[in-house]
Coordinates of C-alpha atoms in Angstrom, one line a residue:
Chain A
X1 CA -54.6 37.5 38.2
X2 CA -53.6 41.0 36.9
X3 CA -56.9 42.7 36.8
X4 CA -57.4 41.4 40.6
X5 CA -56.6 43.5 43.6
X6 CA -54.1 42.5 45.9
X7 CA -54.4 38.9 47.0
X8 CA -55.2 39.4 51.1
X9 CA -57.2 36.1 51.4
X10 CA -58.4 34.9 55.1
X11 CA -55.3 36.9 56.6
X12 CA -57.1 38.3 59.5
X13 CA -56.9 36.2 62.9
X14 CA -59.7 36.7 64.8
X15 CA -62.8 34.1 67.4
X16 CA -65.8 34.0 64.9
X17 CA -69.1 34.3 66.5
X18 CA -70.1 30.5 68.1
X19 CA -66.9 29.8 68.2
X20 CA -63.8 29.0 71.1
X21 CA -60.8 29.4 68.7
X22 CA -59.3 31.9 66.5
X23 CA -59.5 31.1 62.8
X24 CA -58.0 33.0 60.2
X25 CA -60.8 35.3 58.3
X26 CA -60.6 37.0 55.3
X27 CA -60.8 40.9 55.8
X28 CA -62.1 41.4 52.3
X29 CA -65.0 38.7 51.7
X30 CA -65.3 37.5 55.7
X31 CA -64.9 33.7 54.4
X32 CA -63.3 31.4 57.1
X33 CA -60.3 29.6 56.6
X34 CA -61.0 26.4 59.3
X35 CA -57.6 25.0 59.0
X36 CA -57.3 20.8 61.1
X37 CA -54.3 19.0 60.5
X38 CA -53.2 16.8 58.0
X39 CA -53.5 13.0 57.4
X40 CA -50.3 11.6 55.7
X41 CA -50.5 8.0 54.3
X42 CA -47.5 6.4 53.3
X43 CA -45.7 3.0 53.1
X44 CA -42.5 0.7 54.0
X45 CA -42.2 -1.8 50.9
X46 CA -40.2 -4.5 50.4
X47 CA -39.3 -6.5 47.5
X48 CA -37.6 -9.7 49.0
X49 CA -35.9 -8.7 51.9
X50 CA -34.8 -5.2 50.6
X51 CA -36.5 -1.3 51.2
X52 CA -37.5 0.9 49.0
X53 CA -36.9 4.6 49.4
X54 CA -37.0 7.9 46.7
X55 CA -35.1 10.8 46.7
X56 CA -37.0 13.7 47.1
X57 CA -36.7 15.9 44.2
X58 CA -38.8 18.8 46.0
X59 CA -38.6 21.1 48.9
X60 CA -38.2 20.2 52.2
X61 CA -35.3 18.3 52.5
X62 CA -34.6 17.8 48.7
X63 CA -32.0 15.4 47.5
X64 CA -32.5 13.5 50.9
X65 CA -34.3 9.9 50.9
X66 CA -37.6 9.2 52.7
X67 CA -40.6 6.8 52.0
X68 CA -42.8 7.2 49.0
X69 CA -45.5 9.3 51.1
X70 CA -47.8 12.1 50.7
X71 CA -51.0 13.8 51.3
X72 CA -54.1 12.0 51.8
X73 CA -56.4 13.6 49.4
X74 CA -60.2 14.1 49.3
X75 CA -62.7 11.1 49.2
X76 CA -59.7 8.7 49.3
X77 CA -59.3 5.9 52.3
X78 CA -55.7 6.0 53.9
X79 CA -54.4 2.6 51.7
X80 CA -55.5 4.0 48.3
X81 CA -53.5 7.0 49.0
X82 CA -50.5 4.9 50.3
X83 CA -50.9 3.1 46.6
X84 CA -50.6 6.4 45.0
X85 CA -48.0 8.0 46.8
X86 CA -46.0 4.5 45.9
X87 CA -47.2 4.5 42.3
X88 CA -46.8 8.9 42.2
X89 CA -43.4 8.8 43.4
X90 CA -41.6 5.2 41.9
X91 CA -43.8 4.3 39.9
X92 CA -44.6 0.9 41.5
X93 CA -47.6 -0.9 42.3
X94 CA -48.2 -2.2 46.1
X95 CA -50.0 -5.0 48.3
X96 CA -50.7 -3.5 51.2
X97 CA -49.7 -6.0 54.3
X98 CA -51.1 -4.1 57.4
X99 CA -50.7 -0.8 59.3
X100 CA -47.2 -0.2 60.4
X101 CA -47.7 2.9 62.8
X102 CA -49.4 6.1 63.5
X103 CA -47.1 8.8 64.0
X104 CA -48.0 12.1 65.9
X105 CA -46.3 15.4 64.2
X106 CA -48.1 17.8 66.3
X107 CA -45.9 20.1 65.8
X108 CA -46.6 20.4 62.2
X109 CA -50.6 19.4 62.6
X110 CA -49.9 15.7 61.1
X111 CA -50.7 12.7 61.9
X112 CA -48.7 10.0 59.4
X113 CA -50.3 6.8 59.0
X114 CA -47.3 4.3 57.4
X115 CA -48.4 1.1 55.8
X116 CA -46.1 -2.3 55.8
X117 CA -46.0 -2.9 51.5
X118 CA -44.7 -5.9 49.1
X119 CA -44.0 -5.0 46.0
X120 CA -45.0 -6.6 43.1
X121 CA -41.6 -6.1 40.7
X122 CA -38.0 -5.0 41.5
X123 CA -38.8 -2.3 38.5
X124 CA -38.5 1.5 40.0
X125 CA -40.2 4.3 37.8
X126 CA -39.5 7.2 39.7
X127 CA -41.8 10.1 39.3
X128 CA -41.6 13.5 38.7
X129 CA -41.5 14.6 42.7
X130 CA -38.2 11.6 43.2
X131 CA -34.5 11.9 41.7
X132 CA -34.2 8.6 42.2
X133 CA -35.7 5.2 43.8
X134 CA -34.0 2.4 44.8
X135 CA -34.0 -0.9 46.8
X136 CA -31.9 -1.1 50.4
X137 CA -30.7 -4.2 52.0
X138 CA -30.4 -3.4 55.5
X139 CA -26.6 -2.8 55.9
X140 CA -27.4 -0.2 52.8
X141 CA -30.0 2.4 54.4
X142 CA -28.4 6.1 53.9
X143 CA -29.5 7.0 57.6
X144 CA -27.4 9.8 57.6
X145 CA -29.3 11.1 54.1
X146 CA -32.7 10.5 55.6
X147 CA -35.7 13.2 54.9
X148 CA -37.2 13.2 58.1
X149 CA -37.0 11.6 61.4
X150 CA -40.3 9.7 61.1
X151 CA -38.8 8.0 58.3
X152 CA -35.8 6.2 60.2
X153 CA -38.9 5.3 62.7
X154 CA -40.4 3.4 59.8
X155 CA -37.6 1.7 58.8
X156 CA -36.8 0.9 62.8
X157 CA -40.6 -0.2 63.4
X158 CA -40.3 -2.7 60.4
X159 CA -37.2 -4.0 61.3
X160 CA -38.9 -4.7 64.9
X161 CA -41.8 -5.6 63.5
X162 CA -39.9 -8.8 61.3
X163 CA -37.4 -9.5 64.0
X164 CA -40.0 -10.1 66.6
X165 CA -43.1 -11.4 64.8
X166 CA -45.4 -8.9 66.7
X167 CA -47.3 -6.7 64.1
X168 CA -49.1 -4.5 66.6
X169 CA -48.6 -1.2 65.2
X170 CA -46.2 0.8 66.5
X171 CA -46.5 4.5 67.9
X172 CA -43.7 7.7 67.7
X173 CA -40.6 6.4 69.7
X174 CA -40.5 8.0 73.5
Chain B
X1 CA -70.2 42.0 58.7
X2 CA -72.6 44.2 56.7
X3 CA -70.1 46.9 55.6
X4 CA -68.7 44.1 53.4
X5 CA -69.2 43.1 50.0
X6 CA -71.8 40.2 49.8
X7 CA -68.9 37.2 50.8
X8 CA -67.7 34.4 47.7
X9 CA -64.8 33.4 49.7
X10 CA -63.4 30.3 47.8
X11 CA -66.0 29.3 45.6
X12 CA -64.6 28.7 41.7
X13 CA -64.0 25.4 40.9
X14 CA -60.3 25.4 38.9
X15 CA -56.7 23.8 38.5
X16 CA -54.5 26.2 40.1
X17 CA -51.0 26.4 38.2
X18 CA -48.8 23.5 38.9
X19 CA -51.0 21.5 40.4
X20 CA -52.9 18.5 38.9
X21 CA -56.5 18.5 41.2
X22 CA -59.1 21.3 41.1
X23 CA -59.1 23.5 43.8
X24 CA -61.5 25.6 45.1
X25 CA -60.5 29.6 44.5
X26 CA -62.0 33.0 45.7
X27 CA -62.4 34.9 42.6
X28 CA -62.1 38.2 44.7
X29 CA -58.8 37.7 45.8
X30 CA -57.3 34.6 44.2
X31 CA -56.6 32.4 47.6
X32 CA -56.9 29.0 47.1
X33 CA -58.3 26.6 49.4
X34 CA -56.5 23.6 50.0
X35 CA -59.5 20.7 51.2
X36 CA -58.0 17.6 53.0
X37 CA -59.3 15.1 54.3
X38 CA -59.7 15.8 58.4
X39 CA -58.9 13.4 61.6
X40 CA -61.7 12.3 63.8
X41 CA -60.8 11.5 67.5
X42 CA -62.3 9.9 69.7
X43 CA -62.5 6.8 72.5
X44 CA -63.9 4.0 74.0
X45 CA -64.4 4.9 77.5
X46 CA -65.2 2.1 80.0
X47 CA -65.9 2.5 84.1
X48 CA -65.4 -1.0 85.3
X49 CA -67.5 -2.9 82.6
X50 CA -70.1 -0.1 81.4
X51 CA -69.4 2.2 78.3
X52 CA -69.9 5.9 77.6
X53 CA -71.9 7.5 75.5
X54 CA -73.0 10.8 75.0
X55 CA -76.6 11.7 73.6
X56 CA -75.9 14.5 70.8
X57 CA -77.2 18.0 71.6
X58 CA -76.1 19.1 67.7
X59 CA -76.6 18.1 64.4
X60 CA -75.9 16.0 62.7
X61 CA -78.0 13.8 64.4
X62 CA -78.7 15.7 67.4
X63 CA -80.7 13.3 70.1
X64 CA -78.2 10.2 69.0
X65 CA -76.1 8.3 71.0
X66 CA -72.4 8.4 70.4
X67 CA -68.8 8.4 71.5
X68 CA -66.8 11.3 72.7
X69 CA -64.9 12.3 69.2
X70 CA -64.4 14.9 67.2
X71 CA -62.0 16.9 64.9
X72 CA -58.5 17.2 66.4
X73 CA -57.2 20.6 66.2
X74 CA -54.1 22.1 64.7
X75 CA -50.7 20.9 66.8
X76 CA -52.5 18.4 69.0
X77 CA -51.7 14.9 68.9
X78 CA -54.5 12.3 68.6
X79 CA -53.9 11.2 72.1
X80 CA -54.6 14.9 73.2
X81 CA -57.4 14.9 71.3
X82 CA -59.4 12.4 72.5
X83 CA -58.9 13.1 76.1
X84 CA -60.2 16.7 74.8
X85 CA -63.0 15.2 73.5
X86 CA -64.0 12.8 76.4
X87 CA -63.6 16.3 78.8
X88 CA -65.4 18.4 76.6
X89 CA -68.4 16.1 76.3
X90 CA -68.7 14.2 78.9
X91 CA -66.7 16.0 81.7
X92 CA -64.4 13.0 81.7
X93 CA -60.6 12.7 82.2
X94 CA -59.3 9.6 80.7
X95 CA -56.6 7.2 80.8
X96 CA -56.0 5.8 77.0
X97 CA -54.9 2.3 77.0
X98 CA -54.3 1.9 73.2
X99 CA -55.8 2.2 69.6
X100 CA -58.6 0.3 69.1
X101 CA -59.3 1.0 65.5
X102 CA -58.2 3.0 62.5
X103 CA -61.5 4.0 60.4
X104 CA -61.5 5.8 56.4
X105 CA -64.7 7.4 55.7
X106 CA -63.6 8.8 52.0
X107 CA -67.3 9.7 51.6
X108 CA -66.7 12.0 53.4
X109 CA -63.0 12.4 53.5
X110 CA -62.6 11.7 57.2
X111 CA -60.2 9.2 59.3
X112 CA -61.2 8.4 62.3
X113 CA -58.6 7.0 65.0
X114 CA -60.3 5.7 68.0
X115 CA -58.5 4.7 71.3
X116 CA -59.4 2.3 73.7
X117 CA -59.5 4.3 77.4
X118 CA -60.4 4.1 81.2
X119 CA -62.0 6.7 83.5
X120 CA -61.0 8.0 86.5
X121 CA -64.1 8.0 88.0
X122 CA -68.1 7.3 87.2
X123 CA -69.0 10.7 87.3
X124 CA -70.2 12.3 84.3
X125 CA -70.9 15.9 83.6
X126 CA -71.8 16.7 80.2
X127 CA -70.8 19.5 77.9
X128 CA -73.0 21.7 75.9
X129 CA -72.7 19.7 73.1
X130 CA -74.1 16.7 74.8
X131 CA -77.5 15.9 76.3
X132 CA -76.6 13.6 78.7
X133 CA -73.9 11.1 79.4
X134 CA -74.3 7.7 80.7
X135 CA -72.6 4.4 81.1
X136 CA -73.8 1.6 79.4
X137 CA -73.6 -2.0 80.7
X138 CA -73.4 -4.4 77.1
X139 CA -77.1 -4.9 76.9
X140 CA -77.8 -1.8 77.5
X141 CA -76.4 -0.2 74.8
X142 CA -79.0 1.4 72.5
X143 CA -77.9 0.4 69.1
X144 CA -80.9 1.7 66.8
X145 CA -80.7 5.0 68.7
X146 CA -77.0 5.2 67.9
X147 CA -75.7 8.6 65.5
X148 CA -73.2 6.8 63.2
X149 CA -72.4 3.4 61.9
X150 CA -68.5 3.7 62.7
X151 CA -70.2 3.8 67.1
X152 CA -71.7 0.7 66.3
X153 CA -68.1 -1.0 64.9
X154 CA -66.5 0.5 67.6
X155 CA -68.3 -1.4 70.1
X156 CA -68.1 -4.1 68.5
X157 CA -64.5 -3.9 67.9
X158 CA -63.9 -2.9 71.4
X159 CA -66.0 -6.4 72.7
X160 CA -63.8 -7.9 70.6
X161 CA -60.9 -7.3 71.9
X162 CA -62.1 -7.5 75.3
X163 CA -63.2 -11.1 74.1
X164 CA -60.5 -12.1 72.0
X165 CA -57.2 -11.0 74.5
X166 CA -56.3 -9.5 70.6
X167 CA -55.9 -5.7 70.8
X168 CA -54.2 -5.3 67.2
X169 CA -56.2 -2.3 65.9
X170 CA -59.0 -3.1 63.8
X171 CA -60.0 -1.2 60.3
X172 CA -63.7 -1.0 59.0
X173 CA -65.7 -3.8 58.8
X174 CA -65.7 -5.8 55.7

């Protein structure tokens, strides 16, 4: 990108015309950047009555553990992505068993849509984006080396969701 | 805007390095722009036993009858969204009782999350994006003149649960 001027892109924060909100612009070309928050899919997954979590290999919160989650991408419904993130980051394939909650992050413009999983295998593959993945029994979960709140949550909400028999899914804790 | 360079913004088609998708990137400047898929939403909105529904004023399918929904914005949570929705279309403030139903449109890389909700009152005042608002007793509701398939299941879902005592969330339709 050498022979390009200086990258300003849609830098310029400004109310388009016909519109209520500001949106970023770009100074140079005029395009508008309409930024909405993102959807991200992931999953609790179990083989027998133990957890599996990756550590993150990647920035935030690398070398800490969280759920094999991502992204949704384009033109993708919210379980196929779950079974990517799961086969991206362990390299395991999953059967989905039902939603487990929808999580508000409106602080960082994301709404997290976590799927209860079986696995099919015990066999862990971790990807280029994990350390490691492993299998937790209960007593075993690192809560202190967790990612990210949402992801004790999860593991909280499945727990509650075993114990009591009641999959209704769950919504952030008050 | 006519002091400007005719605007590309985003427009070539490439992998940008690192990543493993195409992305689309201005060849001006070189700012890529991400695409994800974006949240839809919205709510079932019942006075006593009558639904709402508001009669589009804007493409697509302007003259169609649908729910209050729409795109939630950055740093709102669903919740806040479809009350904004229901205010901004119908002149409604709501009460949300749950989630009725989590929808994946990958065609066109939308989620919808739609909540079941109560008004305050039967008074309706709609928006500028609506041609009029009006509660709809169950046969009443004017299914060929709806705007989207996902209205339709979300009646439907929302009888259901009525029906059924059941207020699990539903997913599309099989």
């Amino acid at each position: 990108m050498s022979d390009r001027p200086t990258a300003r892109g849609p830098s310029l924060l400004t109310i388009p015309d016909g519109d209520n909100r500001e949106r970023k612009v770009c100074p140079d070309c005029g395009f508008i950047a309409y930024e909405n928050p993102k959807i991200v899919v992931g999953s609790v997954c179990c083989w027998e009555e133990r957890i599996l979590l990756c550590r993150r290999a990647i920035d935030p919160r690398s070398g800490y553990w969280t759920l094999p989650a991502g992204y949704l991408e384009l033109n993708e419904s919210s379980r196929a992505g779950a079974e990517r993130e799961a086969l991206e980051e362990a390299g395991v394939r999953i059967a989905i068993e039902g939603l487990l909650a929808v999580y508000d992050i409106p602080r960082l413009s994301q709404v997290q849509l976590i799927f209860r999983a079986r696995l099919h295998g015990p066999t862990l593959a971790p990807g280029p984006e994990s350390l490691e993945a492993r299998l937790f029994a209960w007593d075993e979960i690192p809560w202190r080396d967790l990612a990210f709140p949402s992801v004790a949550w999860a593991l909280n909400h499945h727990r509650d969701v075993i114990m009591s028999g009641d999959p209704t899914p769950r919504r952030n804790p008050d």
